[in-house]
PDB file of C-alpha atoms in Angstrom:
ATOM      1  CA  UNK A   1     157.655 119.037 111.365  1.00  0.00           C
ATOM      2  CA  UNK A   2     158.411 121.587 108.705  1.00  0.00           C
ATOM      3  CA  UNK A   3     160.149 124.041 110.920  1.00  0.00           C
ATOM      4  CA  UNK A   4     164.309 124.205 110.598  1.00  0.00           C
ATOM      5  CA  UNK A   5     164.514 125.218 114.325  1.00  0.00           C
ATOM      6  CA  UNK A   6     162.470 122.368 115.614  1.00  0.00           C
ATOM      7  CA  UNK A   7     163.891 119.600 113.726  1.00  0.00           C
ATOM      8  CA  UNK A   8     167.129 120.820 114.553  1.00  0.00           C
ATOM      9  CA  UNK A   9     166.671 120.925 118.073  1.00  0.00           C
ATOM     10  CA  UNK A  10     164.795 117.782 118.075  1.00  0.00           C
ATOM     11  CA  UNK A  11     168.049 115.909 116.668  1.00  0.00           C
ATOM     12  CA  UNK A  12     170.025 117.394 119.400  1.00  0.00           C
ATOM     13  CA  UNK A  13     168.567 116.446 122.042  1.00  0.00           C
ATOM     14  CA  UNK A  14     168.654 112.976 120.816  1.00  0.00           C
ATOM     15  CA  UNK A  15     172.092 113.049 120.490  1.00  0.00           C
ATOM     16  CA  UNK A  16     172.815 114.138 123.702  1.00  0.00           C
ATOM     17  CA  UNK A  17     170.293 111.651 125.375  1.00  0.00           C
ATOM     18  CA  UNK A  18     167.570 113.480 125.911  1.00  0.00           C
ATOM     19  CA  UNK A  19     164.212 111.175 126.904  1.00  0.00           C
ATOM     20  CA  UNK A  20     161.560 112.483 123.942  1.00  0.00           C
ATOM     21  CA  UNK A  21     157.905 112.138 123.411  1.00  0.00           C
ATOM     22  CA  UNK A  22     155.503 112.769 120.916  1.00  0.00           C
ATOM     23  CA  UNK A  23     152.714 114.232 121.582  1.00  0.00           C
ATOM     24  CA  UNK A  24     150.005 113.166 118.578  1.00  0.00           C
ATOM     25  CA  UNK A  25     145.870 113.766 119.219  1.00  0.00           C
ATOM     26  CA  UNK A  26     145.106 110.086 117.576  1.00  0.00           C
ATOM     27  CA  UNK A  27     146.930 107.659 115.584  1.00  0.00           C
ATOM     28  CA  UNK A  28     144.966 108.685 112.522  1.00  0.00           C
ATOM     29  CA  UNK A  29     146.699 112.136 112.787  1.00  0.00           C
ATOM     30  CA  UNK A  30     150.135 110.324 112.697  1.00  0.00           C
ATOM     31  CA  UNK A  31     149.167 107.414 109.259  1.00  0.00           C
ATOM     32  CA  UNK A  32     148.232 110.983 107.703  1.00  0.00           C
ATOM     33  CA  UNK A  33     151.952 112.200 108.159  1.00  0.00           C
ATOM     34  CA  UNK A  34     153.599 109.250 107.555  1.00  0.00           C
ATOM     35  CA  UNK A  35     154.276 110.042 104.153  1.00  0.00           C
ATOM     36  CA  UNK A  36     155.020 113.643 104.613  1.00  0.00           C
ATOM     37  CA  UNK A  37     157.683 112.408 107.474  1.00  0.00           C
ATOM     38  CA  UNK A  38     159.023 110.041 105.241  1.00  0.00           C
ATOM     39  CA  UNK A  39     160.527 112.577 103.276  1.00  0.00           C
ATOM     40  CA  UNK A  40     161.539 114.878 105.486  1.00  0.00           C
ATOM     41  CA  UNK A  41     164.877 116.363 104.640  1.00  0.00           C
ATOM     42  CA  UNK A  42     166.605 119.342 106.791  1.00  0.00           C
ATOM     43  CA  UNK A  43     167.512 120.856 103.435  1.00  0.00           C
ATOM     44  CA  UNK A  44     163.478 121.610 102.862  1.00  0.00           C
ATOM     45  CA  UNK A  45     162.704 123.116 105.986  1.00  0.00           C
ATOM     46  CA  UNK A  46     161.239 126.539 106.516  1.00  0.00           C
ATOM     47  CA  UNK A  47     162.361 129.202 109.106  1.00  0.00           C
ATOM     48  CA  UNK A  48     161.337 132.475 109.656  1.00  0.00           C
ATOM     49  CA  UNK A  49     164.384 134.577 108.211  1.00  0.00           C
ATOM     50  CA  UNK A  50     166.719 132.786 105.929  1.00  0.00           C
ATOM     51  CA  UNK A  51     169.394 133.571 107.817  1.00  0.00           C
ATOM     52  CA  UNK A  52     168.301 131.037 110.438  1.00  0.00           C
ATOM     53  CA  UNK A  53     168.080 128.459 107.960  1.00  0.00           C
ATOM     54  CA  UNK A  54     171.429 128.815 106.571  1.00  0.00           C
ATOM     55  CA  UNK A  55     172.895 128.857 109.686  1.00  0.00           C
ATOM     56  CA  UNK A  56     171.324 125.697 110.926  1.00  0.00           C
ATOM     57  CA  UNK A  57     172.343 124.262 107.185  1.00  0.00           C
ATOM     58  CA  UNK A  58     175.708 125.828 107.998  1.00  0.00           C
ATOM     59  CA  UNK A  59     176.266 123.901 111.077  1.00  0.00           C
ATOM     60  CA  UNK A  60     175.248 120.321 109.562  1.00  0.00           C
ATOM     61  CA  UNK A  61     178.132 119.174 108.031  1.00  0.00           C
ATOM     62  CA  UNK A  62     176.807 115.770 106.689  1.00  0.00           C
ATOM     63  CA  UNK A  63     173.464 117.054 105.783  1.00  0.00           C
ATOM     64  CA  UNK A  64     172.883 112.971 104.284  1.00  0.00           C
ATOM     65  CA  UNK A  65     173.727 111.631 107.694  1.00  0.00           C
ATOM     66  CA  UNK A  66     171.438 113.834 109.699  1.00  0.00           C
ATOM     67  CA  UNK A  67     168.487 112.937 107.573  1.00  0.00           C
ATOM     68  CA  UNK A  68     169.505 109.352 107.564  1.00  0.00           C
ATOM     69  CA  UNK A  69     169.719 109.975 111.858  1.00  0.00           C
ATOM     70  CA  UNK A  70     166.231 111.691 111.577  1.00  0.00           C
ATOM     71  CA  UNK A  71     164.493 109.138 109.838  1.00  0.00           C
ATOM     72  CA  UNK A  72     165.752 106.562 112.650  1.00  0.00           C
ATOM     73  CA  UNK A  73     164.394 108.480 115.263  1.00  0.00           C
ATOM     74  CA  UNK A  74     161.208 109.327 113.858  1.00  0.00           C
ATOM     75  CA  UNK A  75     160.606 105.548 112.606  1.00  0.00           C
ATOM     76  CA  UNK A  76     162.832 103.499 115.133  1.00  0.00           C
ATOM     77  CA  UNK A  77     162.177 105.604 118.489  1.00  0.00           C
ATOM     78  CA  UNK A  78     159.673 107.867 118.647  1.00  0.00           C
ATOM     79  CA  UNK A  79     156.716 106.767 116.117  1.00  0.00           C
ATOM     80  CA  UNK A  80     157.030 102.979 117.731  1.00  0.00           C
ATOM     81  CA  UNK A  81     156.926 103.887 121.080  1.00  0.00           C
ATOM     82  CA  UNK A  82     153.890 105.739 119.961  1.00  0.00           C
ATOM     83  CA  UNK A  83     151.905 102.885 118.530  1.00  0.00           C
ATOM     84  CA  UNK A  84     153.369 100.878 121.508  1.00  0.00           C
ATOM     85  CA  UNK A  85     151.300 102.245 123.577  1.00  0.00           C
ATOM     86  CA  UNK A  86     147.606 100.531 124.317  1.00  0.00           C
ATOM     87  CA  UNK A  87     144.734 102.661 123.959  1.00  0.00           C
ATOM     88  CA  UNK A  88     144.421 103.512 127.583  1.00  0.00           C
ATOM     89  CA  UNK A  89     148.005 104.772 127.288  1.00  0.00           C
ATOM     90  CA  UNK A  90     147.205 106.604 124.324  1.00  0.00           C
ATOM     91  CA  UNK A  91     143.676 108.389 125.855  1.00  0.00           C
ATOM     92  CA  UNK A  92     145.860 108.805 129.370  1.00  0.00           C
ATOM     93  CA  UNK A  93     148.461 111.030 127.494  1.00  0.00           C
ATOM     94  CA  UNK A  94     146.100 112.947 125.963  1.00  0.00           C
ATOM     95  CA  UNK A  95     144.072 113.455 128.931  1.00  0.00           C
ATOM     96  CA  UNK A  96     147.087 115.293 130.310  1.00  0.00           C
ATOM     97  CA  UNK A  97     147.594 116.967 127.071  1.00  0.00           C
ATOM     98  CA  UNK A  98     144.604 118.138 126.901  1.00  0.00           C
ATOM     99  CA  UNK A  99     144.416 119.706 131.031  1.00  0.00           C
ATOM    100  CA  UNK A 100     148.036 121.512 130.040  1.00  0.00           C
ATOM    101  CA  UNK A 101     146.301 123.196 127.362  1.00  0.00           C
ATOM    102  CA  UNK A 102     142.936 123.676 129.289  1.00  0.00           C
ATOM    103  CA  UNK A 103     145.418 125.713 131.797  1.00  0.00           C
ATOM    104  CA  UNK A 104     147.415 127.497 129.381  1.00  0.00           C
ATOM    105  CA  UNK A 105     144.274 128.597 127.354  1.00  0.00           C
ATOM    106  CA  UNK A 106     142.797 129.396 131.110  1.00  0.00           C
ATOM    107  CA  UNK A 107     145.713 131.682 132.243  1.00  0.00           C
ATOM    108  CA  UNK A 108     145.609 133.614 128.609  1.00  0.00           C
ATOM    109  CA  UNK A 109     141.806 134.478 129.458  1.00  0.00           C
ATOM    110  CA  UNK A 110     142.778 135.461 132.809  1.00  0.00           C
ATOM    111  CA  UNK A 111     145.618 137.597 131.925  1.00  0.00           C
ATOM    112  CA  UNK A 112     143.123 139.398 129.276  1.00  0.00           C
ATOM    113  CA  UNK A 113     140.140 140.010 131.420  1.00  0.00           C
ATOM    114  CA  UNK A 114     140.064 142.794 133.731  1.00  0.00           C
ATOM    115  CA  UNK A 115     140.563 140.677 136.818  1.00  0.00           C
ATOM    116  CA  UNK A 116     144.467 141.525 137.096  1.00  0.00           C
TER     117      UNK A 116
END
């Protein structure tokens, strides 16, 4: 959540109606951010080349009003839905978390080894 790119993308897609999920390994991980989250402001997020920053900056005209936005998605949609979920739920999503990145980790092996 520190990334300009991501958050900025991230409040996009909510605006245009995208369905979102997060994707967290326990609900210990998320109390740890809370705070952190809490105070997350576009203005203090990192990118790459600082160009890219001040052009997402650039295109936020009510920087207040995004963060405001933000904050209701993080603590009105997506965290709740989170915590929403029963711990089945919770272990069934990270199952399949867990089998994507089994695959992807699978097919980087496989690309590296001589087997081409």
């Amino acid at each position: 959540f520190s990334r300009a790119w991501c958050i900025a993308e991230l409040a996009v897609a909510h605006a245009v109606g995208m369905k979102q999920h997060l994707k967290l390994p326990s609900a210990q991980a998320l109390e740890g951010q809370e705070h952190g989250l809490r105070s997350l402001r576009i203005e203090d997020m990192e990118s790459s080349r600082p160009e890219d920053k001040g052009e997402i900056l650039d295109s936020i005209p009510d920087k207040d009003a995004f963060n405001a936005r933000l904050q209701r998605l993080l603590f009105e949609d997506l965290l709740p839905a989170w915590y929403d979920l029963n711990g089945l739920e919770q272990m069934e999503r990270l199952a399949r978390l867990l089998k994507r990145q089994d695959a992807v980790v699978g097919r980087q092996l496989f690309i590296g080894s001589d087997k081409v």
